[in-house]
Tab-separated table of C-alpha atoms in Angstrom:
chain	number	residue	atom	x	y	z
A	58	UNK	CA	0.000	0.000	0.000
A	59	UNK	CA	1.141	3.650	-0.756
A	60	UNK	CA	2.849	5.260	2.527
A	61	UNK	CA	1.004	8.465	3.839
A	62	UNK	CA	2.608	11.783	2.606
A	63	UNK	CA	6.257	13.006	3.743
A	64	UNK	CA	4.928	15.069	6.765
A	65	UNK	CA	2.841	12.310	8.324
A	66	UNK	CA	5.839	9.803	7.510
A	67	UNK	CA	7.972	12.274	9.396
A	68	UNK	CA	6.239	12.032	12.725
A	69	UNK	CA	6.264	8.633	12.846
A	70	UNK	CA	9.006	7.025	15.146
A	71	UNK	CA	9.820	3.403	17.095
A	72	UNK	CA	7.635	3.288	20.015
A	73	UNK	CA	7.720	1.124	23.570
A	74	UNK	CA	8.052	-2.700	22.194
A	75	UNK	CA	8.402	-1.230	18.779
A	76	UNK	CA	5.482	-0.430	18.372
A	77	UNK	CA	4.458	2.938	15.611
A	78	UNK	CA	4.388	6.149	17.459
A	79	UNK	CA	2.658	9.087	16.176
A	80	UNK	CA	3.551	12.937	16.516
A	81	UNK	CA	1.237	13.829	19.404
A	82	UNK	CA	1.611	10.615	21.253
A	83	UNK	CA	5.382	10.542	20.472
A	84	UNK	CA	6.268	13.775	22.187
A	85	UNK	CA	3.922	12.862	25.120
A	86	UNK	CA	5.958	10.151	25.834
A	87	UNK	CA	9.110	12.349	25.250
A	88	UNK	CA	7.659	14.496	28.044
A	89	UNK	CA	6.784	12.591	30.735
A	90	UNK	CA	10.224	11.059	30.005
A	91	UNK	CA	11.607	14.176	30.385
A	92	UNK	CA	9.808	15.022	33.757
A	93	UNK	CA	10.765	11.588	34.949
A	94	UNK	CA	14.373	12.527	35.007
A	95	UNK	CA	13.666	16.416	36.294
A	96	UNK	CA	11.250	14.401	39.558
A	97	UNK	CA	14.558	11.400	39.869
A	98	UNK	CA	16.958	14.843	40.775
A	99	UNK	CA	17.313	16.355	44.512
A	100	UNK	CA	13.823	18.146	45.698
A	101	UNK	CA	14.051	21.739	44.467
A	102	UNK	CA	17.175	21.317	42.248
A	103	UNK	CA	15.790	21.380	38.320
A	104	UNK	CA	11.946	21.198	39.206
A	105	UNK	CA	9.496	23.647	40.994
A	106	UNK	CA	8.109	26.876	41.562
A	107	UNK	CA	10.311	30.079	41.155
A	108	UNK	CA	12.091	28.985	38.396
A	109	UNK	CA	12.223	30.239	34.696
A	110	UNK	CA	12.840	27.429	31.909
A	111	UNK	CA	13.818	28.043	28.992
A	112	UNK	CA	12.511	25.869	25.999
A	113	UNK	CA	14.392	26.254	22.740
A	114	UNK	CA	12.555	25.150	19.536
A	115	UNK	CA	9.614	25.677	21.636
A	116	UNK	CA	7.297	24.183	18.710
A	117	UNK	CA	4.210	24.152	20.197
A	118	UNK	CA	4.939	24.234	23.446
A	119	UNK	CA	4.461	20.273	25.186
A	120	UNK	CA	7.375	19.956	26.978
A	121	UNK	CA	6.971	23.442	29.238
A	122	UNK	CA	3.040	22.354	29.110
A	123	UNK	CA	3.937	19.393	30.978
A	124	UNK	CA	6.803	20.679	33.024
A	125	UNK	CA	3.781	23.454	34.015
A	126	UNK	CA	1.484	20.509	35.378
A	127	UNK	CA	4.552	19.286	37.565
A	128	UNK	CA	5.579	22.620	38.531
A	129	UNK	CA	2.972	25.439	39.422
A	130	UNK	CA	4.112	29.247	39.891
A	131	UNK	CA	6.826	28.348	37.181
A	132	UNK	CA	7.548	30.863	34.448
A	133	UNK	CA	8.534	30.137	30.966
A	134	UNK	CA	10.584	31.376	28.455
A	135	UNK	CA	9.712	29.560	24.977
A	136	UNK	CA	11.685	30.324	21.791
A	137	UNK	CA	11.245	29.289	18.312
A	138	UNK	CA	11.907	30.934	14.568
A	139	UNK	CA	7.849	30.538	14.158
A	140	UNK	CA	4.608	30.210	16.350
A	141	UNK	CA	2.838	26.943	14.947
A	142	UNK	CA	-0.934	26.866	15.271
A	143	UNK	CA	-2.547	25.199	18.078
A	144	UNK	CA	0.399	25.978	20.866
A	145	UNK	CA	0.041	25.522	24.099
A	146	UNK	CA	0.771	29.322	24.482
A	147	UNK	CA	-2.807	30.468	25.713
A	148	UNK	CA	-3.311	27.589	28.693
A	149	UNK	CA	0.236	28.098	29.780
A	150	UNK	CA	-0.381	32.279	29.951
A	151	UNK	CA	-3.479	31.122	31.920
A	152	UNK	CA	-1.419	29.600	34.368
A	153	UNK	CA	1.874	30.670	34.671
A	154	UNK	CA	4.402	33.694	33.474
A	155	UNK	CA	5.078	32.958	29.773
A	156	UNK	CA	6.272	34.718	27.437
A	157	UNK	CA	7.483	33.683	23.436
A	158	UNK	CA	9.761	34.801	21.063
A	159	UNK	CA	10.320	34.493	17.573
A	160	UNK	CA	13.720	34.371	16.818
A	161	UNK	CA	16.365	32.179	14.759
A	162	UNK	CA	18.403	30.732	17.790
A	163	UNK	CA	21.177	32.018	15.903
A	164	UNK	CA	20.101	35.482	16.977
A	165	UNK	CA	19.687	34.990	20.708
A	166	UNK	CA	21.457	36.599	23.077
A	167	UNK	CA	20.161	35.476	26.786
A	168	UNK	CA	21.160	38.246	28.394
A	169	UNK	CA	18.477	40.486	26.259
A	170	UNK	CA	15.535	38.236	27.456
A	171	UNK	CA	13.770	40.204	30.693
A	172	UNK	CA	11.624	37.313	31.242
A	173	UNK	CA	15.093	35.792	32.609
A	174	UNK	CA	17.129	38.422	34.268
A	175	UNK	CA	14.070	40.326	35.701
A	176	UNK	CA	13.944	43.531	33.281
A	177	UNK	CA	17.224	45.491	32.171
A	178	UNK	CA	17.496	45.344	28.217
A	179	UNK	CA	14.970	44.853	25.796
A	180	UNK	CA	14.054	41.525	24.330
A	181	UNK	CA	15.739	39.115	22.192
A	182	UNK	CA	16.936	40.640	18.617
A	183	UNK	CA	13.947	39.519	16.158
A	184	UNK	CA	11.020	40.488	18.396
A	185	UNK	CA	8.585	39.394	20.748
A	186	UNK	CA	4.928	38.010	21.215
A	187	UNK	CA	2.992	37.888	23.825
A	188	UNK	CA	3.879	38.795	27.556
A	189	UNK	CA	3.776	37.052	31.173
């Protein structure tokens, strides 16, 4: 049978057991992998309120959507080159400090990101969305 098109195909990947793992269920699983290893670390090290992550090639969001669940009265920091549609963006403004920007990574400079360092210089070189 004819394989579905390049961008489905794409966000396919091996799964538990080998199993086929699609995009949305893939990067859940990333996740909660991911917060598994944050929750294994010393209480208060890498995972809890009053601290700022930063996630680069934010893509939609997921990962600081699920370190969010695990960690109220975080902030976040989430940078990408582009805002895709359906981001978790709006929920995690609901809850938490979070701001976005759209910038190549090549362009960063951390030190230009207020949302880190508590005000001082403007923004990230490329410009910002939202606000916290």
């Amino acid at each position: 049978p004819p394989r579905a098109g390049a961008a489905e195909a794409e966000e396919e990947g091996g799964g538990e057991g080998g199993r086929r793992v699609r995009g949305k269920e893939k990067h859940g699983l990333q996740h909660e992998a991911m917060l598994e290893v944050l929750r294994a670390l010393p209480p208060g090290s890498m995972l809890g309120s009053g601290f700022v992550y930063v996630e680069l090639g934010a893509g939609k969001g997921g990962l600081s959507a699920a370190i969010g669940q695990a960690a109220p009265g975080a902030a976040f920091v989430l940078l990408d080159w582009a805002k895709p549609v359906a981001a978790h963006d709006a929920v995690l403004r609901e809850r938490h400090s979070t701001i976005r920007y759209k910038i190549d990574l090549r362009h960063l400079w951390l030190r230009g990101v207020p949302g880190l360092w508590g005000g001082g210089r403007q923004g990230a070189e490329g410009g910002a969305e939202g606000g916290g």
